[in-house]
Amino acid sequence: GPKVLQIPSHQIIDMGQMVTLNCDPVSNHLYFYWYKQILGQQMEFLVNFYNGKVMEKSKLFKDQFSVERPDGSYFTLKIQPTALEDSAVYFCASSSGGARDTLYFGAGTRLSVL
Amino acid sequence: GDSVTQTEGPVTVSESESLIINCTYSATSIAYPNLFWYVRYPGEGLQLLLKVITAGQKGSSRGFEATYNKETTSFHLQKASVQESDSAVYYCALVSDTNAYKVIFGKGTHLHVLP
């Protein structure tokens, strides 16, 4: 079936640095999502992005977070600066018609902030 | 807010045994949410297993089934005879009728099927 690719699978950075997580969504999908999962905890919604805009974000989506998809390329999540509590697995997803449609997920990027 | 509660894992069963993973939901809207089961196999991203958008209906896929029960606000996942290849993490989820921008997930249930 359709695949969502996340690059890299594991990223280690020092606290305070900037990090960009990349997601290659399913082609022709229009809705893009990021979720965050801390080890042993629930997978939490961060943000929904459609037509170049953030449609919905949670309180976990701090001011240090930003998303974009320039020119239909990768959908990215940038964290600047990073904090220790940002350590988690970040999952990207895409769908053709909103959250009621099937979401296709990547395998996740494990972010370790030291 | 809206939430999903499911069986805490890990759940371990032997091949060919029956399985039930419980899921209950809480939705703040007057209308009924859309309900889903997603599954994550080792090393892969979550994928949709089944979904039901109408209360009272049953969804099924790969031998799994779940019935949308609005009286008990439940959406339990069942399978009559599991296989070792069913070992994975299963997530119950909902999309609210009033907010179609996000899927709300349960904590996930890790299923181990012994050969």
CSV table of N, CA and C in Angstrom, one decimal, chain A residues 9-104:
chain,number,residue,atom,x,y,z
A,9,SER,N,15.6,7.9,10.9
A,9,SER,CA,14.8,7.1,11.9
A,9,SER,C,15.2,7.4,13.3
A,10,HIS,N,16.4,7.9,13.5
A,10,HIS,CA,16.9,8.3,14.8
A,10,HIS,C,17.8,9.5,14.7
A,11,GLN,N,17.5,10.5,15.6
A,11,GLN,CA,18.3,11.7,15.6
A,11,GLN,C,18.7,12.0,17.0
A,12,ILE,N,20.0,12.3,17.2
A,12,ILE,CA,20.5,12.6,18.6
A,12,ILE,C,21.0,14.0,18.5
A,13,ILE,N,20.6,14.9,19.4
A,13,ILE,CA,21.1,16.3,19.3
A,13,ILE,C,21.2,16.8,20.8
A,14,ASP,N,22.0,17.9,20.9
A,14,ASP,CA,22.2,18.5,22.2
A,14,ASP,C,21.1,19.5,22.4
A,15,MET,N,20.7,19.6,23.7
A,15,MET,CA,19.6,20.6,24.0
A,15,MET,C,20.0,22.0,23.6
A,16,GLY,N,19.0,22.7,23.1
A,16,GLY,CA,19.2,24.0,22.6
A,16,GLY,C,19.5,24.1,21.1
A,17,GLN,N,19.8,23.0,20.5
A,17,GLN,CA,20.1,23.0,19.0
A,17,GLN,C,18.7,22.9,18.3
A,18,MET,N,18.8,23.2,17.0
A,18,MET,CA,17.7,23.1,16.1
A,18,MET,C,17.6,21.7,15.5
A,19,VAL,N,16.4,21.2,15.3
A,19,VAL,CA,16.3,19.9,14.6
A,19,VAL,C,15.2,20.0,13.6
A,20,THR,N,15.3,19.3,12.5
A,20,THR,CA,14.3,19.3,11.5
A,20,THR,C,14.0,17.8,11.2
A,21,LEU,N,12.7,17.4,11.4
A,21,LEU,CA,12.3,16.0,11.1
A,21,LEU,C,11.6,16.1,9.7
A,22,ASN,N,12.0,15.1,8.9
A,22,ASN,CA,11.5,15.1,7.5
A,22,ASN,C,10.5,14.0,7.3
A,23,CYS,N,9.5,14.3,6.5
A,23,CYS,CA,8.4,13.3,6.2
A,23,CYS,C,8.1,13.4,4.7
A,24,ASP,N,8.2,12.3,4.0
A,24,ASP,CA,7.8,12.2,2.6
A,24,ASP,C,6.4,11.5,2.6
A,25,PRO,N,5.3,12.3,2.4
A,25,PRO,CA,4.0,11.8,2.5
A,25,PRO,C,3.6,11.0,1.3
A,26,VAL,N,2.4,10.4,1.3
A,26,VAL,CA,1.8,9.8,0.2
A,26,VAL,C,1.5,10.9,-0.9
A,27,SER,N,2.0,10.6,-2.1
A,27,SER,CA,1.8,11.6,-3.2
A,27,SER,C,0.2,11.8,-3.4
A,28,ASN,N,-0.2,12.9,-3.7
A,28,ASN,CA,-1.5,13.4,-3.9
A,28,ASN,C,-2.4,13.5,-2.6
A,29,HIS,N,-1.8,13.2,-1.4
A,29,HIS,CA,-2.5,13.5,-0.2
A,29,HIS,C,-2.4,15.0,0.1
A,30,LEU,N,-3.4,15.4,0.8
A,30,LEU,CA,-3.6,16.9,1.0
A,30,LEU,C,-3.5,17.3,2.5
A,31,TYR,N,-3.7,16.3,3.4
A,31,TYR,CA,-3.6,16.6,4.8
A,31,TYR,C,-2.4,15.9,5.4
A,32,PHE,N,-1.8,16.7,6.3
A,32,PHE,CA,-0.5,16.2,6.9
A,32,PHE,C,-0.6,16.4,8.5
A,33,TYR,N,0.0,15.4,9.2
A,33,TYR,CA,-0.1,15.4,10.6
A,33,TYR,C,1.2,15.1,11.3
A,34,TRP,N,1.4,15.6,12.4
A,34,TRP,CA,2.5,15.1,13.3
A,34,TRP,C,1.9,14.7,14.6
A,35,TYR,N,2.4,13.5,15.1
A,35,TYR,CA,2.1,13.0,16.4
A,35,TYR,C,3.3,12.8,17.2
A,36,LYS,N,3.2,12.9,18.5
A,36,LYS,CA,4.4,12.7,19.4
A,36,LYS,C,4.1,11.6,20.4
A,37,GLN,N,5.0,10.6,20.6
A,37,GLN,CA,4.8,9.6,21.6
A,37,GLN,C,6.1,9.5,22.5
A,38,ILE,N,5.9,9.8,23.7
A,38,ILE,CA,6.9,9.6,24.7
A,38,ILE,C,6.9,8.1,25.1
A,39,LEU,N,8.0,7.5,25.4
A,39,LEU,CA,8.1,6.1,25.7
A,39,LEU,C,7.1,5.7,26.8
A,40,GLY,N,6.3,4.7,26.5
A,40,GLY,CA,5.3,4.2,27.5
A,40,GLY,C,4.1,5.0,27.6
A,41,GLN,N,4.0,6.1,26.8
A,41,GLN,CA,2.8,6.9,27.0
A,41,GLN,C,2.0,6.9,25.7
A,42,GLN,N,0.9,7.7,25.7
A,42,GLN,CA,0.0,7.8,24.6
A,42,GLN,C,0.6,8.5,23.4
A,43,MET,N,0.1,8.2,22.2
A,43,MET,CA,0.5,8.9,21.0
A,43,MET,C,-0.4,10.2,21.0
A,44,GLU,N,0.2,11.4,21.0
A,44,GLU,CA,-0.5,12.6,21.2
A,44,GLU,C,-0.5,13.4,19.9
A,45,PHE,N,-1.6,14.0,19.5
A,45,PHE,CA,-1.7,14.8,18.3
A,45,PHE,C,-0.9,16.1,18.6
A,46,LEU,N,-0.1,16.5,17.6
A,46,LEU,CA,0.5,17.8,17.6
A,46,LEU,C,-0.1,18.8,16.7
A,47,VAL,N,-0.3,18.4,15.4
A,47,VAL,CA,-0.7,19.5,14.4
A,47,VAL,C,-1.2,18.8,13.2
A,48,ASN,N,-2.1,19.5,12.5
A,48,ASN,CA,-2.7,19.2,11.3
A,48,ASN,C,-2.4,20.3,10.3
A,49,PHE,N,-2.0,20.0,9.1
A,49,PHE,CA,-1.5,21.0,8.1
A,49,PHE,C,-2.2,20.7,6.8
A,50,TYR,N,-2.9,21.7,6.3
A,50,TYR,CA,-3.6,21.6,5.0
A,50,TYR,C,-3.5,22.8,4.2
A,51,ASN,N,-3.3,22.7,2.9
A,51,ASN,CA,-3.3,23.8,2.0
A,51,ASN,C,-2.3,24.9,2.5
A,52,GLY,N,-1.2,24.5,3.0
A,52,GLY,CA,-0.2,25.5,3.4
A,52,GLY,C,-0.4,26.1,4.8
A,53,LYS,N,-1.4,25.6,5.5
A,53,LYS,CA,-1.7,26.3,6.8
A,53,LYS,C,-1.9,25.3,7.9
A,54,VAL,N,-1.6,25.7,9.1
A,54,VAL,CA,-1.9,24.9,10.3
A,54,VAL,C,-3.4,25.0,10.5
A,55,MET,N,-4.1,23.8,10.5
A,55,MET,CA,-5.6,23.9,10.7
A,55,MET,C,-5.9,23.7,12.1
A,56,GLU,N,-5.1,22.9,12.8
A,56,GLU,CA,-5.4,22.6,14.2
A,56,GLU,C,-4.1,22.2,14.9
A,57,LYS,N,-3.9,22.7,16.1
A,57,LYS,CA,-2.7,22.3,16.8
A,57,LYS,C,-3.1,22.1,18.3
A,58,SER,N,-2.3,21.2,19.0
A,58,SER,CA,-2.6,21.0,20.4
A,58,SER,C,-1.7,21.9,21.2
A,59,LYS,N,-1.9,21.8,22.5
A,59,LYS,CA,-1.0,22.6,23.4
A,59,LYS,C,0.4,22.1,23.5
A,60,LEU,N,0.6,20.8,23.0
A,60,LEU,CA,1.9,20.3,22.9
A,60,LEU,C,2.8,21.0,21.8
A,61,PHE,N,2.1,21.6,20.9
A,61,PHE,CA,2.7,22.3,19.8
A,61,PHE,C,3.2,23.6,20.2
A,62,LYS,N,4.4,23.6,20.9
A,62,LYS,CA,4.9,24.8,21.5
A,62,LYS,C,5.3,25.9,20.5
A,63,ASP,N,5.6,27.1,20.9
A,63,ASP,CA,6.1,28.1,20.0
A,63,ASP,C,7.4,27.8,19.3
A,64,GLN,N,8.1,26.9,19.9
A,64,GLN,CA,9.4,26.5,19.3
A,64,GLN,C,9.2,25.5,18.2
A,65,PHE,N,8.0,25.1,17.9
A,65,PHE,CA,7.7,24.1,16.9
A,65,PHE,C,7.2,24.9,15.6
A,66,SER,N,7.5,24.4,14.5
A,66,SER,CA,6.9,24.9,13.2
A,66,SER,C,6.9,23.8,12.2
A,67,VAL,N,5.9,23.9,11.3
A,67,VAL,CA,5.8,23.0,10.2
A,67,VAL,C,5.7,23.7,8.9
A,68,GLU,N,6.1,23.0,7.8
A,68,GLU,CA,5.9,23.6,6.5
A,68,GLU,C,6.1,22.4,5.5
A,69,ARG,N,5.6,22.7,4.3
A,69,ARG,CA,5.8,21.8,3.2
A,69,ARG,C,6.1,22.7,1.9
A,70,PRO,N,7.3,23.1,1.8
A,70,PRO,CA,7.6,24.0,0.7
A,70,PRO,C,7.6,23.3,-0.6
A,71,ASP,N,6.8,23.9,-1.5
A,71,ASP,CA,6.7,23.4,-2.9
A,71,ASP,C,6.4,22.0,-3.1
A,72,GLY,N,5.6,21.4,-2.2
A,72,GLY,CA,5.2,20.0,-2.3
A,72,GLY,C,6.3,19.0,-2.1
A,73,SER,N,7.3,19.4,-1.4
A,73,SER,CA,8.4,18.5,-1.1
A,73,SER,C,8.1,17.8,0.3
A,74,TYR,N,9.2,17.6,1.0
A,74,TYR,CA,9.0,17.1,2.4
A,74,TYR,C,8.1,17.9,3.2
A,75,PHE,N,7.3,17.2,4.1
A,75,PHE,CA,6.6,17.9,5.2
A,75,PHE,C,7.5,17.9,6.4
A,76,THR,N,7.8,19.0,6.9
A,76,THR,CA,8.8,19.0,8.0
A,76,THR,C,8.3,19.6,9.3
A,77,LEU,N,8.9,19.1,10.4
A,77,LEU,CA,8.7,19.6,11.7
A,77,LEU,C,10.0,20.1,12.2
A,78,LYS,N,10.0,21.4,12.5
A,78,LYS,CA,11.2,22.0,13.0
A,78,LYS,C,11.0,22.3,14.5
A,79,ILE,N,12.0,22.1,15.3
A,79,ILE,CA,12.0,22.4,16.7
A,79,ILE,C,13.3,23.3,17.0
A,80,GLN,N,13.0,24.5,17.4
A,80,GLN,CA,14.1,25.5,17.6
A,80,GLN,C,13.8,26.4,18.7
A,81,PRO,N,14.5,26.4,19.9
A,81,PRO,CA,15.5,25.4,20.2
A,81,PRO,C,14.8,24.2,20.9
A,82,THR,N,15.6,23.1,20.9
A,82,THR,CA,15.1,21.9,21.5
A,82,THR,C,15.2,21.9,23.0
A,83,ALA,N,14.4,21.1,23.7
A,83,ALA,CA,14.4,21.0,25.1
A,83,ALA,C,14.4,19.5,25.5
A,84,LEU,N,14.8,19.1,26.7
A,84,LEU,CA,14.9,17.7,27.1
A,84,LEU,C,13.6,17.0,26.9
A,85,GLU,N,12.5,17.7,27.2
A,85,GLU,CA,11.2,17.1,27.1
A,85,GLU,C,10.7,16.8,25.7
A,86,ASP,N,11.5,17.3,24.7
A,86,ASP,CA,11.1,17.0,23.3
A,86,ASP,C,11.6,15.6,22.9
A,87,SER,N,12.3,14.9,23.7
A,87,SER,CA,12.7,13.5,23.4
A,87,SER,C,11.5,12.7,23.4
A,88,ALA,N,11.3,12.0,22.2
A,88,ALA,CA,10.1,11.2,21.9
A,88,ALA,C,10.3,10.6,20.5
A,89,VAL,N,9.3,9.8,20.2
A,89,VAL,CA,9.2,9.4,18.8
A,89,VAL,C,8.1,10.2,18.1
A,90,TYR,N,8.5,10.8,17.0
A,90,TYR,CA,7.6,11.6,16.2
A,90,TYR,C,7.1,10.9,15.0
A,91,PHE,N,5.8,10.8,14.9
A,91,PHE,CA,5.2,10.1,13.7
A,91,PHE,C,4.5,11.1,12.8
A,92,CYS,N,4.8,11.0,11.6
A,92,CYS,CA,4.2,11.7,10.5
A,92,CYS,C,3.1,10.9,9.9
A,93,ALA,N,2.0,11.6,9.4
A,93,ALA,CA,0.9,10.9,8.7
A,93,ALA,C,0.4,11.8,7.6
A,94,SER,N,-0.3,11.2,6.7
A,94,SER,CA,-1.0,11.9,5.6
A,94,SER,C,-2.3,11.3,5.3
A,95,SER,N,-3.2,12.0,4.8
A,95,SER,CA,-4.5,11.5,4.3
A,95,SER,C,-5.0,12.3,3.2
A,96,SER,N,-5.9,11.8,2.4
A,96,SER,CA,-6.4,12.5,1.3
A,96,SER,C,-7.5,13.4,1.6
A,97,GLY,N,-8.3,13.1,2.7
A,97,GLY,CA,-9.5,13.9,2.9
A,97,GLY,C,-9.8,14.2,4.4
A,98,GLY,N,-8.8,14.5,5.2
A,98,GLY,CA,-9.1,14.8,6.6
A,98,GLY,C,-9.0,13.6,7.5
A,99,ALA,N,-9.2,13.7,8.8
A,99,ALA,CA,-8.9,12.7,9.7
A,99,ALA,C,-9.9,11.5,9.7
A,100,ARG,N,-11.1,11.8,9.1
A,100,ARG,CA,-12.0,10.7,8.9
A,100,ARG,C,-11.6,9.7,7.8
A,101,ASP,N,-10.8,10.2,6.9
A,101,ASP,CA,-10.2,9.3,6.0
A,101,ASP,C,-9.1,8.5,6.6
A,102,THR,N,-8.6,7.4,5.9
A,102,THR,CA,-7.5,6.6,6.4
A,102,THR,C,-6.3,7.5,6.5
A,103,LEU,N,-5.6,7.4,7.7
A,103,LEU,CA,-4.3,8.1,7.8
A,103,LEU,C,-3.3,7.0,7.5
A,104,TYR,N,-2.2,7.5,6.8
A,104,TYR,CA,-1.1,6.6,6.5
A,104,TYR,C,0.1,7.2,7.3
